[in-house]
Short mmCIF file of C-alpha atoms in Angstrom, two decimals:
data_model
loop_
_atom_site.label_atom_id
_atom_site.label_comp_id
_atom_site.label_asym_id
_atom_site.label_seq_id
_atom_site.Cartn_x
_atom_site.Cartn_y
_atom_site.Cartn_z
CA MET N 1 25.23 211.66 78.48
CA PRO N 2 25.86 210.46 82.78
CA THR N 3 29.17 208.25 82.42
CA LEU N 4 29.06 204.79 82.62
CA SER N 5 30.26 204.87 86.47
CA ASN N 6 26.65 205.68 86.94
CA GLN N 7 25.30 203.73 84.96
CA ARG N 8 22.08 203.84 86.35
CA ALA N 9 21.53 207.36 85.61
CA THR N 10 23.09 206.67 81.92
CA LEU N 11 19.75 203.79 81.62
CA THR N 12 17.68 206.57 83.10
CA THR N 13 18.60 208.72 80.57
CA ILE N 14 18.64 206.71 77.63
CA ALA N 15 15.31 206.16 78.72
CA SER N 16 14.00 209.11 79.08
CA LEU N 17 14.65 209.86 75.32
CA ALA N 18 13.39 206.53 74.50
CA MET N 19 9.92 207.51 75.51
CA PHE N 20 10.13 211.22 74.56
CA SER N 21 11.46 210.13 70.09
CA ARG N 22 8.74 207.52 71.06
CA GLY N 23 6.02 209.96 71.52
CA LEU N 24 5.68 208.96 75.47
CA ASP N 25 5.65 211.41 77.92
CA PRO N 26 8.36 210.59 80.29
CA GLU N 27 7.61 213.67 82.47
CA PHE N 28 4.18 214.43 84.25
CA PRO N 29 2.89 218.11 83.64
CA GLU N 30 2.93 221.30 86.48
CA ALA N 31 -1.49 220.04 86.05
CA VAL N 32 -0.95 216.47 87.28
CA HIS N 33 1.36 217.85 90.19
CA ARG N 34 -1.10 220.57 91.32
CA GLN N 35 -4.21 218.03 90.89
CA LEU N 36 -2.02 215.40 93.10
CA SER N 37 -1.29 218.01 95.96
CA THR N 38 -5.14 217.99 96.80
CA LEU N 39 -5.53 214.53 96.95
CA ARG N 40 -5.30 214.19 100.03
CA HIS N 41 -6.49 209.74 101.24
CA PRO N 42 -7.33 207.26 99.45
CA ALA N 43 -11.48 207.35 97.97
CA ARG N 44 -13.70 207.16 100.83
CA GLU N 45 -17.85 205.87 99.29
CA GLU N 46 -20.59 204.28 101.11
CA GLY N 47 -23.87 202.81 100.73
CA PRO N 48 -25.28 199.52 99.95
CA HIS N 49 -23.90 199.08 96.56
CA ILE N 50 -20.79 198.49 98.67
CA ARG N 51 -20.24 195.97 99.86
CA ASP N 52 -18.01 194.70 102.64
CA LEU N 53 -15.30 191.94 101.73
CA THR N 54 -12.95 193.44 104.00
CA ALA N 55 -13.21 190.63 106.18
CA LEU N 56 -12.22 187.66 103.45
CA PRO N 57 -8.56 186.35 103.19
CA TRP N 58 -7.11 188.47 99.94
CA CYS N 59 -3.89 188.31 99.16
CA SER N 60 -1.93 189.99 95.88
CA ILE N 61 0.97 188.13 93.65
CA ASP N 62 3.35 190.18 92.04
CA ASN N 63 6.31 191.28 91.41
CA ASP N 64 9.35 191.10 94.59
CA ASP N 65 9.28 195.13 93.18
CA SER N 66 6.07 195.69 92.45
CA ARG N 67 4.42 198.79 94.31
CA ASP N 68 1.24 199.24 92.25
CA LEU N 69 -0.89 196.02 93.44
CA ASP N 70 -3.91 196.40 90.91
CA GLN N 71 -5.15 193.01 92.03
CA LEU N 72 -6.62 190.38 94.76
CA THR N 73 -7.43 187.32 94.25
CA ALA N 74 -9.89 184.95 97.51
CA ILE N 75 -10.76 181.50 96.81
CA GLU N 76 -13.66 179.38 99.07
CA PRO N 77 -14.68 175.89 98.91
CA LEU N 78 -18.50 175.22 97.73
CA THR N 79 -19.99 171.38 97.26
CA LYS N 80 -18.86 168.25 96.00
CA GLY N 81 -15.05 169.80 94.61
CA ALA N 82 -16.31 173.57 93.53
CA VAL N 83 -14.88 176.45 94.25
CA ARG N 84 -16.16 180.59 94.29
CA VAL N 85 -12.84 182.93 93.53
CA ARG N 86 -12.88 186.35 93.60
CA VAL N 87 -10.49 188.64 91.79
CA ALA N 88 -10.94 192.18 93.23
CA VAL N 89 -9.24 195.17 90.71
CA ALA N 90 -8.47 198.83 92.23
CA ASP N 91 -11.12 201.30 91.85
CA VAL N 92 -8.88 203.78 90.20
CA ASP N 93 -11.71 205.54 88.41
CA ALA N 94 -12.74 206.29 92.24
CA LEU N 95 -9.86 209.06 92.13
CA VAL N 96 -8.61 209.85 88.91
CA LYS N 97 -11.92 211.46 87.06
CA PRO N 98 -12.79 211.68 82.86
CA GLY N 99 -11.24 214.84 81.10
CA THR N 100 -8.63 215.93 84.77
CA PRO N 101 -4.68 216.10 83.88
CA ILE N 102 -3.91 213.44 85.79
CA ASP N 103 -6.57 211.23 83.47
CA ASP N 104 -5.34 213.28 80.50
CA HIS N 105 -1.50 212.27 80.85
CA ALA N 106 -2.81 208.51 81.28
CA ARG N 107 -4.76 208.86 78.32
CA HIS N 108 -1.71 210.12 76.39
CA ASN N 109 0.87 207.72 77.37
CA THR N 110 -2.27 204.90 78.08
CA THR N 111 0.56 202.17 80.07
CA SER N 112 3.43 202.09 82.81
CA VAL N 113 6.87 201.90 80.71
CA TYR N 114 8.37 199.40 82.79
CA THR N 115 13.09 199.68 82.17
CA SER N 116 15.47 198.36 84.86
CA ALA N 117 16.70 201.67 86.14
CA ARG N 118 13.40 203.70 85.79
CA VAL N 119 9.71 203.05 85.69
CA PHE N 120 7.53 205.59 83.90
CA HIS N 121 4.41 205.35 85.40
CA MET N 122 1.52 206.13 84.54
CA LEU N 123 -0.44 207.53 87.44
CA PRO N 124 1.61 209.69 89.75
CA GLU N 125 3.53 207.36 91.97
CA ARG N 126 1.60 208.66 94.72
CA LEU N 127 -1.52 207.08 93.44
CA CYS N 128 -0.39 203.92 91.92
CA THR N 129 1.42 202.75 94.59
CA ASP N 130 -0.37 204.01 97.63
CA LEU N 131 -3.21 205.85 97.47
CA THR N 132 -5.42 203.89 93.50
CA SER N 133 -3.13 200.92 94.99
CA LEU N 134 -4.21 197.40 96.80
CA ASN N 135 -2.06 197.77 99.50
CA LEU N 136 -1.32 195.51 102.42
CA ASP N 137 -3.20 196.11 106.01
CA GLU N 138 -5.17 199.71 103.78
CA ASP N 139 -9.04 199.33 103.13
CA ARG N 140 -9.20 200.37 99.66
CA LEU N 141 -12.37 200.30 97.06
CA ALA N 142 -12.12 197.85 94.53
CA LEU N 143 -14.33 196.33 91.61
CA VAL N 144 -15.28 192.70 92.27
CA THR N 145 -15.60 189.66 90.04
CA GLU N 146 -16.95 186.94 91.64
CA MET N 147 -16.50 182.99 89.56
CA SER N 148 -17.68 179.71 90.50
CA PHE N 149 -16.22 176.46 89.56
CA SER N 150 -17.10 173.25 89.17
CA ASP N 151 -14.59 170.63 90.61
CA ASP N 152 -13.16 170.21 86.73
CA GLY N 153 -12.53 173.96 85.90
CA ILE N 154 -15.29 174.69 84.17
CA LEU N 155 -16.85 177.83 84.87
CA THR N 156 -20.53 177.69 86.17
CA GLY N 157 -21.48 181.67 86.96
CA SER N 158 -20.23 184.73 87.51
CA SER N 159 -21.08 188.89 88.94
CA ILE N 160 -19.80 192.23 89.14
CA TYR N 161 -20.07 194.39 91.95
CA ARG N 162 -18.66 197.04 94.46
CA ALA N 163 -16.66 196.24 97.11
CA ARG N 164 -14.05 197.26 99.96
CA VAL N 165 -11.65 195.18 100.52
CA ARG N 166 -8.44 194.53 102.57
CA ASN N 167 -5.23 192.64 101.13
CA LYS N 168 -4.31 190.26 103.94
CA ALA N 169 -0.59 188.87 102.25
CA GLN N 170 2.00 191.04 100.04
CA LEU N 171 3.31 188.30 98.34
CA ALA N 172 6.00 187.58 95.29
CA TYR N 173 5.56 185.35 92.56
CA ASP N 174 8.49 183.45 92.88
CA ALA N 175 8.49 183.11 96.62
CA VAL N 176 5.25 181.51 96.40
CA SER N 177 6.17 179.33 93.49
CA ALA N 178 9.16 177.82 95.23
CA TRP N 179 6.46 176.40 97.77
CA ILE N 180 3.99 175.34 95.63
CA GLU N 181 6.54 173.25 94.08
CA GLY N 182 7.93 171.74 97.01
CA GLU N 183 11.44 174.31 96.81
CA ALA N 184 11.09 175.87 99.62
CA ASP N 185 9.22 176.86 103.04
CA LEU N 186 5.67 179.27 102.47
CA PRO N 187 6.64 182.87 102.93
CA GLU N 188 7.20 184.74 106.30
CA ALA N 189 4.48 187.35 104.43
CA ALA N 190 1.96 184.13 103.19
CA GLN N 191 1.69 182.55 107.16
CA GLY N 192 -1.67 181.25 107.47
CA MET N 193 -2.76 181.48 103.34
CA ALA N 194 -1.48 178.10 102.73
CA THR N 195 -4.91 176.29 102.24
CA GLN N 196 -5.77 179.52 100.03
CA LEU N 197 -3.01 179.29 97.79
CA ARG N 198 -2.80 175.39 97.58
CA MET N 199 -6.57 175.71 96.38
CA GLN N 200 -6.00 178.54 93.69
CA ASP N 201 -2.82 176.92 92.26
CA GLU N 202 -5.09 173.98 92.17
CA LEU N 203 -7.78 175.92 90.54
CA ALA N 204 -4.81 177.79 87.80
CA GLN N 205 -3.83 174.45 87.20
CA LYS N 206 -7.58 173.22 85.91
CA LEU N 207 -7.90 176.21 83.37
CA ARG N 208 -4.26 176.09 82.11
CA VAL N 209 -5.12 172.44 81.04
CA LEU N 210 -8.53 173.54 79.93
CA ARG N 211 -7.34 176.47 77.65
CA HIS N 212 -4.90 174.09 76.04
CA ALA N 213 -7.70 171.68 75.00
CA GLN N 214 -8.97 174.90 73.35
CA GLY N 215 -5.35 175.36 71.50
CA SER N 216 -4.06 178.19 73.69
CA LEU N 217 -0.16 178.77 72.28
CA GLU N 218 2.16 177.83 75.44
CA PHE N 219 5.12 180.38 74.26
CA GLU N 220 8.31 181.63 76.36
CA SER N 221 9.49 184.46 75.24
CA PHE N 222 12.83 185.90 76.07
CA GLN N 223 12.46 188.30 79.20
CA PRO N 224 15.79 189.13 80.67
CA LYS N 225 15.64 191.08 83.73
CA ALA N 226 18.81 193.93 85.05
CA LEU N 227 19.74 193.01 88.67
CA PHE N 228 21.60 196.17 90.59
CA GLU N 229 23.67 196.85 93.53
CA GLY N 230 23.17 200.31 94.10
CA ASP N 231 23.94 202.16 90.82
CA HIS N 232 25.56 199.43 89.04
CA ILE N 233 24.39 196.78 87.10
CA THR N 234 25.64 193.17 88.13
CA ASP N 235 23.65 190.68 86.17
CA ILE N 236 20.89 189.70 83.78
CA GLN N 237 18.92 187.22 83.77
CA GLN N 238 15.81 185.66 82.77
CA GLN N 239 12.37 185.67 83.96
CA VAL N 240 10.84 182.16 84.99
CA HIS N 241 7.40 181.19 83.77
CA ASN N 242 6.42 179.54 87.20
CA ARG N 243 3.68 178.27 88.90
CA GLY N 244 2.74 181.84 91.12
CA ARG N 245 3.01 183.65 87.46
CA GLN N 246 0.97 181.18 85.96
CA LEU N 247 -1.70 181.47 89.55
CA ILE N 248 -2.27 185.35 88.34
CA GLU N 249 -2.80 184.89 84.51
CA GLU N 250 -5.13 181.78 84.95
CA PHE N 251 -7.17 184.15 86.87
CA MET N 252 -6.70 187.48 85.14
CA ILE N 253 -7.90 185.36 81.93
CA ALA N 254 -10.86 184.24 83.28
CA THR N 255 -11.94 187.41 84.88
CA ASN N 256 -11.33 189.40 81.82
CA GLY N 257 -13.64 187.29 80.22
CA CYS N 258 -16.58 187.64 82.59
CA THR N 259 -16.13 191.36 82.36
CA ALA N 260 -16.26 191.63 78.61
CA ARG N 261 -19.54 188.78 78.68
CA PHE N 262 -20.81 191.67 81.22
CA LEU N 263 -20.84 194.59 79.33
CA SER N 264 -21.82 192.52 76.46
CA ALA N 265 -24.12 191.30 78.68
CA GLN N 266 -25.76 194.62 79.46
CA GLY N 267 -25.81 195.61 75.93
CA ARG N 268 -22.68 198.02 75.95
CA GLY N 269 -19.82 198.33 73.51
CA ALA N 270 -16.35 197.54 75.17
CA LEU N 271 -13.23 198.54 74.16
CA ARG N 272 -11.72 194.08 73.24
CA ARG N 273 -8.07 193.08 73.38
CA VAL N 274 -8.39 190.91 70.39
CA VAL N 275 -5.66 188.68 68.73
CA ARG N 276 -6.78 187.88 65.01
CA SER N 277 -6.36 184.62 63.25
CA PRO N 278 -2.41 184.72 61.85
CA GLU N 279 -2.91 186.18 58.32
CA ARG N 280 0.66 184.97 57.29
CA TRP N 281 -1.02 181.20 58.52
CA GLN N 282 1.36 179.80 55.30
CA ARG N 283 4.73 180.96 56.87
CA ILE N 284 3.51 179.74 60.34
CA ILE N 285 2.94 175.92 57.84
CA GLU N 286 6.69 176.56 56.69
CA VAL N 287 8.48 176.62 60.08
CA ALA N 288 6.63 173.55 60.83
CA GLN N 289 7.56 171.93 57.96
CA GLY N 290 10.93 172.79 58.92
CA TYR N 291 11.00 170.87 62.14
CA GLY N 292 9.02 168.00 60.46
CA VAL N 293 5.85 168.93 61.28
CA THR N 294 2.39 169.77 59.21
CA LEU N 295 0.15 171.62 59.95
CA PRO N 296 -3.32 172.56 58.81
CA ARG N 297 -4.38 174.52 55.32
CA GLN N 298 -5.56 176.60 57.74
CA PRO N 299 -5.65 178.64 60.93
CA ASP N 300 -5.80 175.03 63.80
CA GLY N 301 -4.67 177.14 66.92
CA LYS N 302 -5.30 172.80 68.41
CA ALA N 303 -2.82 171.93 66.25
CA LEU N 304 0.02 174.54 66.84
CA GLU N 305 -0.25 174.38 70.56
CA ALA N 306 0.72 170.48 69.66
CA PHE N 307 3.62 171.71 67.52
CA LEU N 308 4.78 174.28 70.53
CA ALA N 309 4.64 171.83 73.47
CA HIS N 310 6.66 168.90 71.49
CA GLN N 311 9.22 171.28 70.01
CA HIS N 312 9.06 172.46 73.58
CA GLN N 313 9.69 169.57 75.30
CA VAL N 314 12.21 168.05 72.18
CA ALA N 315 14.46 171.48 72.26
CA PRO N 316 14.26 173.49 75.17
CA LEU N 317 16.85 176.17 74.58
CA ARG N 318 15.93 176.60 70.98
CA PHE N 319 11.91 176.78 71.62
CA PRO N 320 12.16 180.82 73.08
CA ASP N 321 13.33 181.61 69.96
CA LEU N 322 10.91 178.99 67.48
CA SER N 323 8.88 181.64 70.11
CA LEU N 324 9.52 184.66 68.95
CA VAL N 325 9.61 183.89 65.35
CA ILE N 326 5.50 181.93 65.65
CA VAL N 327 4.27 185.51 67.51
CA LYS N 328 5.91 188.00 64.93
CA LEU N 329 4.08 185.57 62.33
CA MET N 330 1.01 185.30 64.59
CA GLY N 331 0.81 189.32 64.77
CA SER N 332 0.71 191.47 67.58
CA GLY N 333 -2.35 191.99 69.60
CA GLU N 334 -4.60 195.25 69.08
CA TYR N 335 -7.37 197.07 70.99
CA LEU N 336 -10.40 197.22 69.45
CA VAL N 337 -14.51 198.02 70.10
CA GLU N 338 -16.65 195.41 69.76
CA GLN N 339 -20.98 196.23 70.20
CA ALA N 340 -23.21 193.84 71.71
CA GLN N 341 -24.12 190.60 70.29
CA ALA N 342 -21.75 190.85 67.64
CA THR N 343 -19.56 188.35 66.84
CA PRO N 344 -16.45 188.70 68.75
CA VAL N 345 -12.93 188.93 67.43
CA GLY N 346 -11.53 186.65 69.45
CA HIS N 347 -7.90 186.23 71.33
CA PHE N 348 -6.26 183.07 68.74
CA GLY N 349 -3.25 182.40 71.44
CA LEU N 350 -4.95 182.94 74.83
CA ALA N 351 -8.26 180.49 72.27
CA VAL N 352 -11.04 182.75 74.10
CA GLN N 353 -13.72 184.17 72.02
CA ASP N 354 -14.71 186.69 75.06
CA TYR N 355 -11.56 189.00 76.18
CA MET N 356 -10.26 192.80 77.22
CA HIS N 357 -7.98 194.08 79.65
CA SER N 358 -9.72 195.10 82.59
CA THR N 359 -7.32 193.89 85.63
CA ALA N 360 -4.55 196.48 85.15
CA PRO N 361 -6.25 200.20 85.54
CA ASN N 362 -3.15 201.26 87.56
CA ARG N 363 -0.90 200.33 84.84
CA ARG N 364 -2.87 200.69 81.50
CA PHE N 365 -5.65 203.13 80.28
CA PRO N 366 -7.72 200.69 78.59
CA ASP N 367 -8.23 198.77 82.19
CA LEU N 368 -9.11 202.20 83.49
CA ILE N 369 -11.67 202.45 80.76
CA THR N 370 -13.26 198.94 81.01
CA LEU N 371 -13.63 199.99 84.55
CA ARG N 372 -15.56 202.90 84.33
CA LEU N 373 -18.05 201.47 81.61
CA ILE N 374 -18.65 198.48 84.32
CA LYS N 375 -18.82 201.01 87.18
CA ALA N 376 -21.56 203.07 84.20
CA ALA N 377 -23.63 199.76 84.01
CA LEU N 378 -24.08 198.77 87.49
CA ALA N 379 -25.10 202.05 88.10
CA GLY N 380 -27.63 202.48 84.99
CA ALA N 381 -25.83 205.36 83.69
CA GLU N 382 -24.97 206.43 80.53
CA PRO N 383 -21.38 205.55 79.24
CA PRO N 384 -18.63 207.35 79.84
CA TYR N 385 -17.18 207.49 76.37
CA SER N 386 -18.88 208.01 73.34
CA HIS N 387 -18.67 205.21 70.34
CA GLU N 388 -16.24 207.73 68.11
CA GLU N 389 -14.52 208.32 71.28
CA LEU N 390 -13.89 204.20 72.07
CA HIS N 391 -12.84 203.76 68.51
CA GLU N 392 -10.25 206.73 68.71
CA LEU N 393 -8.96 205.62 72.49
CA ALA N 394 -8.84 202.02 70.81
CA ASN N 395 -5.96 202.71 68.06
CA HIS N 396 -4.33 205.15 70.06
CA CYS N 397 -3.87 202.49 72.82
CA THR N 398 -2.89 200.45 69.81
CA ALA N 399 -0.34 202.64 68.71
CA GLN N 400 1.25 203.49 72.66
CA GLU N 401 1.41 200.03 73.76
CA ASP N 402 3.27 198.98 70.71
CA ALA N 403 5.39 202.35 71.24
CA ALA N 404 5.87 201.06 75.21
CA ARG N 405 6.77 198.08 73.75
CA LYS N 406 9.65 198.75 71.65
CA VAL N 407 11.16 201.53 74.64
CA GLU N 408 11.17 198.35 76.72
CA ARG N 409 12.91 196.99 74.17
CA GLN N 410 15.34 198.89 73.16
CA LEU N 411 16.66 199.37 76.90
CA ARG N 412 17.13 195.64 77.37
CA LYS N 413 19.61 196.27 74.69
CA SER N 414 21.42 198.49 76.10
CA GLU N 415 20.99 197.07 79.63
CA ALA N 416 22.93 194.08 77.92
CA ALA N 417 25.48 196.41 76.29
CA LEU N 418 26.44 197.96 79.53
CA LEU N 419 26.94 194.92 81.00
CA LEU N 420 29.47 193.79 78.66
CA HIS N 421 31.16 197.19 78.54
CA ALA N 422 34.00 195.63 80.15
CA ARG N 423 34.00 192.27 78.91
CA VAL N 424 34.84 192.77 75.23
CA GLY N 425 37.25 189.90 73.78
CA GLN N 426 35.64 187.62 76.05
CA LEU N 427 34.96 184.15 74.81
CA PHE N 428 31.16 183.27 75.03
CA ASP N 429 28.70 180.17 74.24
CA ALA N 430 25.75 181.05 72.04
CA LEU N 431 22.90 179.95 69.88
CA VAL N 432 22.37 180.99 66.77
CA THR N 433 19.14 182.99 66.80
CA GLY N 434 18.98 184.09 63.75
CA SER N 435 20.62 183.64 59.48
CA THR N 436 19.55 186.29 56.80
CA ASP N 437 20.90 188.09 54.02
CA HIS N 438 21.61 190.69 55.69
CA GLY N 439 23.42 188.93 58.58
CA ALA N 440 23.40 186.33 62.05
CA TRP N 441 22.61 187.21 65.49
CA VAL N 442 23.38 184.93 68.44
CA ARG N 443 21.71 184.89 71.87
CA THR N 444 24.53 183.47 74.61
CA PHE N 445 23.52 181.62 77.64
CA ASP N 446 25.09 183.31 80.72
CA PRO N 447 24.29 186.00 80.40
CA PRO N 448 21.27 185.60 78.19
CA VAL N 449 21.86 188.30 75.92
CA GLU N 450 21.28 188.89 71.91
CA GLY N 451 23.74 190.30 69.44
CA ARG N 452 24.89 190.40 65.85
CA LEU N 453 27.73 188.67 63.86
CA THR N 454 30.35 190.39 62.39
CA GLY N 455 32.97 188.98 59.67
CA ASP N 456 33.04 186.90 57.40
CA LEU N 457 30.02 184.31 58.38
CA PRO N 458 30.34 180.28 56.90
CA ASP N 459 26.82 178.81 56.57
CA LEU N 460 24.94 178.94 59.93
CA ASP N 461 21.52 177.17 61.28
CA VAL N 462 18.92 178.68 63.64
CA GLY N 463 19.79 176.32 67.02
CA GLN N 464 22.98 175.94 66.13
CA ALA N 465 25.66 176.11 68.87
CA VAL N 466 28.62 178.51 68.27
CA ARG N 467 31.54 180.18 70.62
CA VAL N 468 31.98 183.57 69.50
CA ARG N 469 34.38 186.33 70.88
CA LEU N 470 32.42 189.45 72.16
CA VAL N 471 34.10 192.43 69.32
CA SER N 472 32.30 195.61 70.75
CA THR N 473 29.62 196.92 72.17
CA SER N 474 27.38 200.72 71.68
CA VAL N 475 25.21 201.40 75.20
CA GLU N 476 23.56 203.93 73.47
CA ARG N 477 21.98 202.14 70.66
CA GLY N 478 22.62 198.70 71.91
CA PHE N 479 24.51 196.93 70.52
CA ILE N 480 26.04 194.47 70.68
CA ASP N 481 28.66 192.53 68.45
CA PHE N 482 30.63 189.11 68.23
CA GLU N 483 32.90 187.27 66.38
CA LEU N 484 33.18 183.65 65.64
CA ALA N 485 35.80 182.25 67.83
CA HIS N 486 38.42 179.94 66.18
#
């Protein structure tokens, strides 16, 4: 294990071991490197089935440090307040063919794993950050979902086709959001895009309102991100779910719905992303009763959303912890094969019936599967996967995604322990986030980290403000122990 003085190396080693222990391959095999050496340039394809949309004002909006760009967006006004939106998704399949070493590695891991010290890309970096990435000022092949919306945000029509696109502005969530909310000037990279971004934001907010009216659940997850200066971790900050992120989220949800319905209309099976109606609804009812709220006896997304929205307003500091409780009781999402014309399971959390993952094929294997299914349907070709193979992939992708999530969570704990390693004995303001017969847990405000309370404890209520002293940390195990300060 590297010394704590080389903090990035320490976290990278912990991350690699965590990947390996959970059945994920942290490194690419030699066969992948050999195949990669044969790929000289981005995929090129001509013909009447490839539309030339390079002149459109495409832009990407992603994290500040993202280099694996999966989608572009563009919008144009129609008559009577209606708009047309196009979402272009990188045609990764044009370079990464089924059964090749690169595809085999992606199929095994199924997802990129993001940690602060190192990103374990699903595809080799030369692909996902260059040859198959929708990079600035580069022509790329893409699958385009074109959607028309009425003035009030109702989807009135959609189509899917292949195209050649060109990213005109590579933008970041936080900078775009600050400009939308009047807190900063238009980013330099977005010059000439002001009207585009305003129109996209306005539509996204309409879509957001409509989803909430249907019972879409609004959570605020605890997503701390470690910040580095060189190889030294300097801070941990909570990521804010701002207007820039909401814009992309709404467009991706709309796109995923269109792709799901397209495959169903084509009579094709598909790999859908579902969140079932909560089996532990009775426990959710009991949680709400603890806040003085009575929920219906049967699962009701609208009622649950109203409860969550009220709690977010009256107790914003406690809301991330309530969100976590409800998310756990709802159960995690899973991949499921659904046949055309079958009654869809749907996504309870998003309050949508038709949903799949289709917009991030550089980062998620299910999206690459969907890309291939759609391209086959457009070409009138046989599906690239059998029904049995899709079922096997659905189970595998669900399991590997869960493993990746556990790796990322483990590393967040190690990051926090590493940041606080030299602060043992210091006092922190915190909130109680859990209290059971087995112990109690707290979340500090600055930095936003979670840890266990040790020692003899009085009765504590979740959400109670406390003053705590840092007792010990374990970077390798990701443990942080506090005691109540007296």
